[in-house]
PDB file of C-alpha atoms in Angstrom:
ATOM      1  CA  UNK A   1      16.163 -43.652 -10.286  1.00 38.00           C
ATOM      2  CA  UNK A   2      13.648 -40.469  -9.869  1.00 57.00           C
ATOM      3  CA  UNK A   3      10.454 -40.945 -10.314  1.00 78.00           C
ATOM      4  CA  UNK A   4       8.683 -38.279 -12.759  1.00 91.00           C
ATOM      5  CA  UNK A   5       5.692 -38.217 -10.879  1.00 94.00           C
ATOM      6  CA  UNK A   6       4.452 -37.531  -7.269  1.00 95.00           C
ATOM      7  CA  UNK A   7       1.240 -37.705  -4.872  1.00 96.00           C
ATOM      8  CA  UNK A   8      -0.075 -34.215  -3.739  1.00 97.00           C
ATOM      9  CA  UNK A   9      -1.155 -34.788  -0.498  1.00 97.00           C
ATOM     10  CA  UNK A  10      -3.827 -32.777  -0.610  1.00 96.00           C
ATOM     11  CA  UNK A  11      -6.137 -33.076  -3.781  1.00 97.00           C
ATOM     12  CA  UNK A  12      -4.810 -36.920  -3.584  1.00 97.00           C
ATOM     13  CA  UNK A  13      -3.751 -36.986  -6.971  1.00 97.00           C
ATOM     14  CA  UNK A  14      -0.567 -38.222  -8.537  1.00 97.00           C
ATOM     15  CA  UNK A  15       0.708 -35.601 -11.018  1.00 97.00           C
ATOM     16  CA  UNK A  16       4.067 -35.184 -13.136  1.00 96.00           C
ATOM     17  CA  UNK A  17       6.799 -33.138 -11.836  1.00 96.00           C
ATOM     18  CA  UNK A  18       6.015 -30.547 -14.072  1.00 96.00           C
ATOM     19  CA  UNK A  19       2.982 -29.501 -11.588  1.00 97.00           C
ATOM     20  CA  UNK A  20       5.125 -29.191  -8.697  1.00 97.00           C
ATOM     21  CA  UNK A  21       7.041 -26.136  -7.873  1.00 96.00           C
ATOM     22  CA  UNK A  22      10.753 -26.582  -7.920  1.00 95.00           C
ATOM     23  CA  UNK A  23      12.418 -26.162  -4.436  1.00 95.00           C
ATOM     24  CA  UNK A  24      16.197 -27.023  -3.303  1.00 94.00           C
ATOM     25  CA  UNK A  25      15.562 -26.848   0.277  1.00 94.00           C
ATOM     26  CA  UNK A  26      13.244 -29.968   0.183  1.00 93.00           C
ATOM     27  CA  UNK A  27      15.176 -33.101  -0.337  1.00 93.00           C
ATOM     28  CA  UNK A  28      13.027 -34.452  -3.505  1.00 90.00           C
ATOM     29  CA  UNK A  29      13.592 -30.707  -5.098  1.00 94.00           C
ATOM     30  CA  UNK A  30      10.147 -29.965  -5.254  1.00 95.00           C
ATOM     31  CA  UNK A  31       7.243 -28.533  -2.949  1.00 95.00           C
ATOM     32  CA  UNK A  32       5.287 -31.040  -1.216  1.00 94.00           C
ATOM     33  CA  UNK A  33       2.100 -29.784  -2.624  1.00 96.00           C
ATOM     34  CA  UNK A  34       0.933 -29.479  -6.066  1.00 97.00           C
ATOM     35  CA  UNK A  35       1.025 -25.652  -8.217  1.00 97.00           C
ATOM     36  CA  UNK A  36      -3.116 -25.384  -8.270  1.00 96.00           C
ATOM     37  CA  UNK A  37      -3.320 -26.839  -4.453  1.00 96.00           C
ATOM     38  CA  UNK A  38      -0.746 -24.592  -3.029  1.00 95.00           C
ATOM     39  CA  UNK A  39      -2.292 -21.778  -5.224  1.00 94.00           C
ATOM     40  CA  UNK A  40      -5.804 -21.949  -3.608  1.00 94.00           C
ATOM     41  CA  UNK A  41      -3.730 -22.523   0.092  1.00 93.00           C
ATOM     42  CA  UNK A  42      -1.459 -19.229  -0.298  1.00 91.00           C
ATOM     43  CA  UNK A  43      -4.615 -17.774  -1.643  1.00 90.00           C
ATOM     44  CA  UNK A  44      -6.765 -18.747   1.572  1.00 89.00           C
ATOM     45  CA  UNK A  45      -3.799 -17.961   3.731  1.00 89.00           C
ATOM     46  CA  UNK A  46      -3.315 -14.410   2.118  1.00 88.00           C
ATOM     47  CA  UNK A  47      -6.544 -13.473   1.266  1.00 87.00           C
ATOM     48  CA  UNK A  48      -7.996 -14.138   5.371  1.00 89.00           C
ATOM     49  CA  UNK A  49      -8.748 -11.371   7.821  1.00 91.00           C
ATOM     50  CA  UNK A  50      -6.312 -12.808  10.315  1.00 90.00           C
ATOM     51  CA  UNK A  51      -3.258 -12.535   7.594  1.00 91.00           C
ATOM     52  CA  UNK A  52      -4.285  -8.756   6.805  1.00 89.00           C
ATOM     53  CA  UNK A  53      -4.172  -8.078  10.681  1.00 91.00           C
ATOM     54  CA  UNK A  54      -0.920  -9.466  11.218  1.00 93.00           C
ATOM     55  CA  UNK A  55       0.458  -7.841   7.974  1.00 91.00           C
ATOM     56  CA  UNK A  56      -0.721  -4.270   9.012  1.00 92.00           C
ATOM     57  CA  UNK A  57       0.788  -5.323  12.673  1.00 95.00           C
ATOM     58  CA  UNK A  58       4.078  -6.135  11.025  1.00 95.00           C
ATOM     59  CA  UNK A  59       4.530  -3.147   8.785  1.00 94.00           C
ATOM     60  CA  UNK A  60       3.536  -0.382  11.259  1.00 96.00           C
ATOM     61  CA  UNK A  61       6.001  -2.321  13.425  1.00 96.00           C
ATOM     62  CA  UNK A  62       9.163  -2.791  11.012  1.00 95.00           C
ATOM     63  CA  UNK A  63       8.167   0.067   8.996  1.00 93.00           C
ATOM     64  CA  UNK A  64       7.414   3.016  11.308  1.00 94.00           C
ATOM     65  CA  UNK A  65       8.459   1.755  14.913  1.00 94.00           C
ATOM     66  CA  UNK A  66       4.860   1.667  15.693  1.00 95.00           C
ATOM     67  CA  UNK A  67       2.195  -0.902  16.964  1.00 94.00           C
ATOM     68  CA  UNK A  68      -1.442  -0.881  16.403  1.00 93.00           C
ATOM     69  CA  UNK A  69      -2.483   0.931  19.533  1.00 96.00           C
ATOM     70  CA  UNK A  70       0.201   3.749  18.381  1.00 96.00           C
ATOM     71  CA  UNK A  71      -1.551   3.955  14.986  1.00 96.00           C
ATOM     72  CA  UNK A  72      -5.021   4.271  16.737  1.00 96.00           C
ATOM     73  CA  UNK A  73      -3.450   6.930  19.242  1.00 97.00           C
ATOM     74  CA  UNK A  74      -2.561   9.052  16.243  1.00 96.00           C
ATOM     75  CA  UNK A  75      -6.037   8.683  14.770  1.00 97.00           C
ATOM     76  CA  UNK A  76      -6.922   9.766  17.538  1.00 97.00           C
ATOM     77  CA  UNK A  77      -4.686  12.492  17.458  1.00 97.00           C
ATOM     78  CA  UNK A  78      -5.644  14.006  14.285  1.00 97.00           C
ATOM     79  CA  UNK A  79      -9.572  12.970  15.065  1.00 97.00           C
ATOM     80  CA  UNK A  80      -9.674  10.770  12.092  1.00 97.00           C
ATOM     81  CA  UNK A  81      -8.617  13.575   9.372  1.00 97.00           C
ATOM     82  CA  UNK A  82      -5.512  13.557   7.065  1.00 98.00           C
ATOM     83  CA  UNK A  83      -2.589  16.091   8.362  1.00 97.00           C
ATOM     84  CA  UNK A  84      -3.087  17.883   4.726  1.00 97.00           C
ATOM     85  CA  UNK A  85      -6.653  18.347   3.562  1.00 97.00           C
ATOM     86  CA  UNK A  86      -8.245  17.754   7.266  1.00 97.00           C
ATOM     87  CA  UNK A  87     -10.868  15.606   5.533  1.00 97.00           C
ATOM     88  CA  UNK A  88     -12.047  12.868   7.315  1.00 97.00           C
ATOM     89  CA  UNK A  89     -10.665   9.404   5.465  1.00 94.00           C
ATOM     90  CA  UNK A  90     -11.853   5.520   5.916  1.00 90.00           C
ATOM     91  CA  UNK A  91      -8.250   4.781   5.468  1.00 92.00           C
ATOM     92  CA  UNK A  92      -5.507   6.942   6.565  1.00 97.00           C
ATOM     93  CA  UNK A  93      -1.561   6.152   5.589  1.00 97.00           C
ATOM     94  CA  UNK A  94       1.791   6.208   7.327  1.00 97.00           C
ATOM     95  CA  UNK A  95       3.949   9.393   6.403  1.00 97.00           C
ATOM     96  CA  UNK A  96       7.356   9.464   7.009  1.00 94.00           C
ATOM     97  CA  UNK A  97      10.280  11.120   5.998  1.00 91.00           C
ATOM     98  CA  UNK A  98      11.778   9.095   3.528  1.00 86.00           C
ATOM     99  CA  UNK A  99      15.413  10.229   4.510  1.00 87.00           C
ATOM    100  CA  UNK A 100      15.340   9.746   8.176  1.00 90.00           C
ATOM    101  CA  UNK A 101      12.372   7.343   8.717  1.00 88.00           C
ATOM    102  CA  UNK A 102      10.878   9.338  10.974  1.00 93.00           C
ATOM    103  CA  UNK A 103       6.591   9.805  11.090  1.00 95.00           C
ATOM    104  CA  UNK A 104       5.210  12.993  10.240  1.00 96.00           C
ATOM    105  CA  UNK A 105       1.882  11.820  10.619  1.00 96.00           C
ATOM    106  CA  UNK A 106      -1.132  10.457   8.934  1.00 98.00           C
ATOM    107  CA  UNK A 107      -2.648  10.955   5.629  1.00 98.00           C
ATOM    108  CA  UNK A 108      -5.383  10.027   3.395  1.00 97.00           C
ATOM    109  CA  UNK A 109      -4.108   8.245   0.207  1.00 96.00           C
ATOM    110  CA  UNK A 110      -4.453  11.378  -2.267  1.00 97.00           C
ATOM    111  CA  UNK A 111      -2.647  13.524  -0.273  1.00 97.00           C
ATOM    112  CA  UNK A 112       0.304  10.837   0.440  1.00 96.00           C
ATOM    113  CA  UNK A 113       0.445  10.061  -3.469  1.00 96.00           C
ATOM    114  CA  UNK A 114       0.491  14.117  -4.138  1.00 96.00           C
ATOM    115  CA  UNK A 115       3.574  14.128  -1.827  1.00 96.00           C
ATOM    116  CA  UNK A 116       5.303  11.245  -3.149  1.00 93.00           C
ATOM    117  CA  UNK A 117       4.618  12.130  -6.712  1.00 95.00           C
ATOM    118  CA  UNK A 118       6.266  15.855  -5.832  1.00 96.00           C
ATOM    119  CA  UNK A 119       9.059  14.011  -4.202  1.00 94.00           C
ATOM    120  CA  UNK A 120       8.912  15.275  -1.196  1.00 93.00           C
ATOM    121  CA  UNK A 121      10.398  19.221  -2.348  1.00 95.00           C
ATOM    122  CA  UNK A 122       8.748  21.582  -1.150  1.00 96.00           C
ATOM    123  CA  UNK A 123      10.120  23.458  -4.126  1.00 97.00           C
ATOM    124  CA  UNK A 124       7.717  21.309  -6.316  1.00 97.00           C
ATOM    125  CA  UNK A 125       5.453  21.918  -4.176  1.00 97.00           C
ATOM    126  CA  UNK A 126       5.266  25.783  -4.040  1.00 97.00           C
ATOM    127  CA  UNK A 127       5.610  25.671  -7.876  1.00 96.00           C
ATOM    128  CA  UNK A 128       2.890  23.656  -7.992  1.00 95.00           C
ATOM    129  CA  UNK A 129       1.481  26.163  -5.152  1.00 95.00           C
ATOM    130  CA  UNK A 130       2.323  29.193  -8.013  1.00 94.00           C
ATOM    131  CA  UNK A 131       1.265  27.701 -10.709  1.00 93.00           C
ATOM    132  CA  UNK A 132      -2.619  27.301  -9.339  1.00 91.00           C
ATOM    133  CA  UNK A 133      -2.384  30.680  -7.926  1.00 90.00           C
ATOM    134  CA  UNK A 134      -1.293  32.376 -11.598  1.00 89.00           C
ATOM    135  CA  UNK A 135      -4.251  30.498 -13.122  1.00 85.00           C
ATOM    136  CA  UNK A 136      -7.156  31.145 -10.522  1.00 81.00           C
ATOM    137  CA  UNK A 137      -6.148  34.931 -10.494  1.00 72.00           C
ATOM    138  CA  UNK A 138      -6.372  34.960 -14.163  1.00 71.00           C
ATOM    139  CA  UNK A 139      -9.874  32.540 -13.985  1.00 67.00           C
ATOM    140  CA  UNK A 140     -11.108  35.757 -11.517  1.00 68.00           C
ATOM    141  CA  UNK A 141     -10.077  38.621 -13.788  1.00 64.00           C
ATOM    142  CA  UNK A 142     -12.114  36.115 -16.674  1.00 69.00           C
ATOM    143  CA  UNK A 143     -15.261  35.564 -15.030  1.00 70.00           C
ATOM    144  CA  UNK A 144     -15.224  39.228 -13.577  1.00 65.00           C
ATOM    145  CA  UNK A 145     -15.217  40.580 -17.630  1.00 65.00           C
ATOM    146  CA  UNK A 146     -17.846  38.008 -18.224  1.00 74.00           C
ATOM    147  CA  UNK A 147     -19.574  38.571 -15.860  1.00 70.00           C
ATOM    148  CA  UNK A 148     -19.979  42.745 -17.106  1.00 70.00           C
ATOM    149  CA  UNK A 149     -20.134  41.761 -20.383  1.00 71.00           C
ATOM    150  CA  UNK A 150     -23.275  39.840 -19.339  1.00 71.00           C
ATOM    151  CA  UNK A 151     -24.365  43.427 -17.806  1.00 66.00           C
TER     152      UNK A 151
END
């Protein structure tokens, strides 16, 4: 007969099932640890330095074919600046062709969202390109009629 309660080995407590996750690879069914204590050791695990470093180290590898020392290299590269705006950025991103996979180079997080939120077409980008031009020509022709009316 099952018993409906269980010892978390780490808190020492004995709880009801209910507080342990459910899991078919274990032979009881459920995780060794119970929900709160394998909350605050996922959120130890995830939240340290060393997981963020491996994380990064995993995604520029599986991602973008890339190690760390590539990602610096390009940093290098571009002297710290975003491929777009050529501002200088804390935090630069991985661009890549969505299609192929391949990197086009780094980016600071405005300019990748512009790109990804334009889809990647340059039509909608040119548009968007148009669109600014039409309105700054007319701001110009504006401020220059102000500007004699002020006269």
């Amino acid at each position: 007969m099952e018993s409906d309660s269980r010892l978390c080995p780490r808190c020492g407590e004995v709880k009801p099932l209910t507080e342990f996750t459910r899991d078919r690879s274990k032979k009881s069914g459920y995780h060794g640890l119970c929900k709160r204590c394998n909350y605050l050791r996922l959120k130890d695990k995830l939240g340290s330095e060393r997981y963020r470093r491996y994380r990064k180290e995993w995604e520029l590898q599986h991602r973008y074919g890339m190690n760390s020392a590539g990602y610096a290299q390009r940093i290098a590269d571009q002297d710290g600046r975003c491929r777009i705006c050529r501002l200088q950025s804390e935090r630069l991103v991985v661009d890549h062709n969505h299609k192929t996979g391949q990197v086009r180079g780094l980016l600071c997080v405005s300019c990748n969202g512009l790109l990804g939120l334009a889809n990647d077409s340059e039509q909608v980008l040119m548009a968007a390109i148009e669109y600014l031009r039409e309105f700054r020509d007319k701001d110009t022709v504006q401020q220059a009629v102000e500007s004699e009316e002020a006269s």
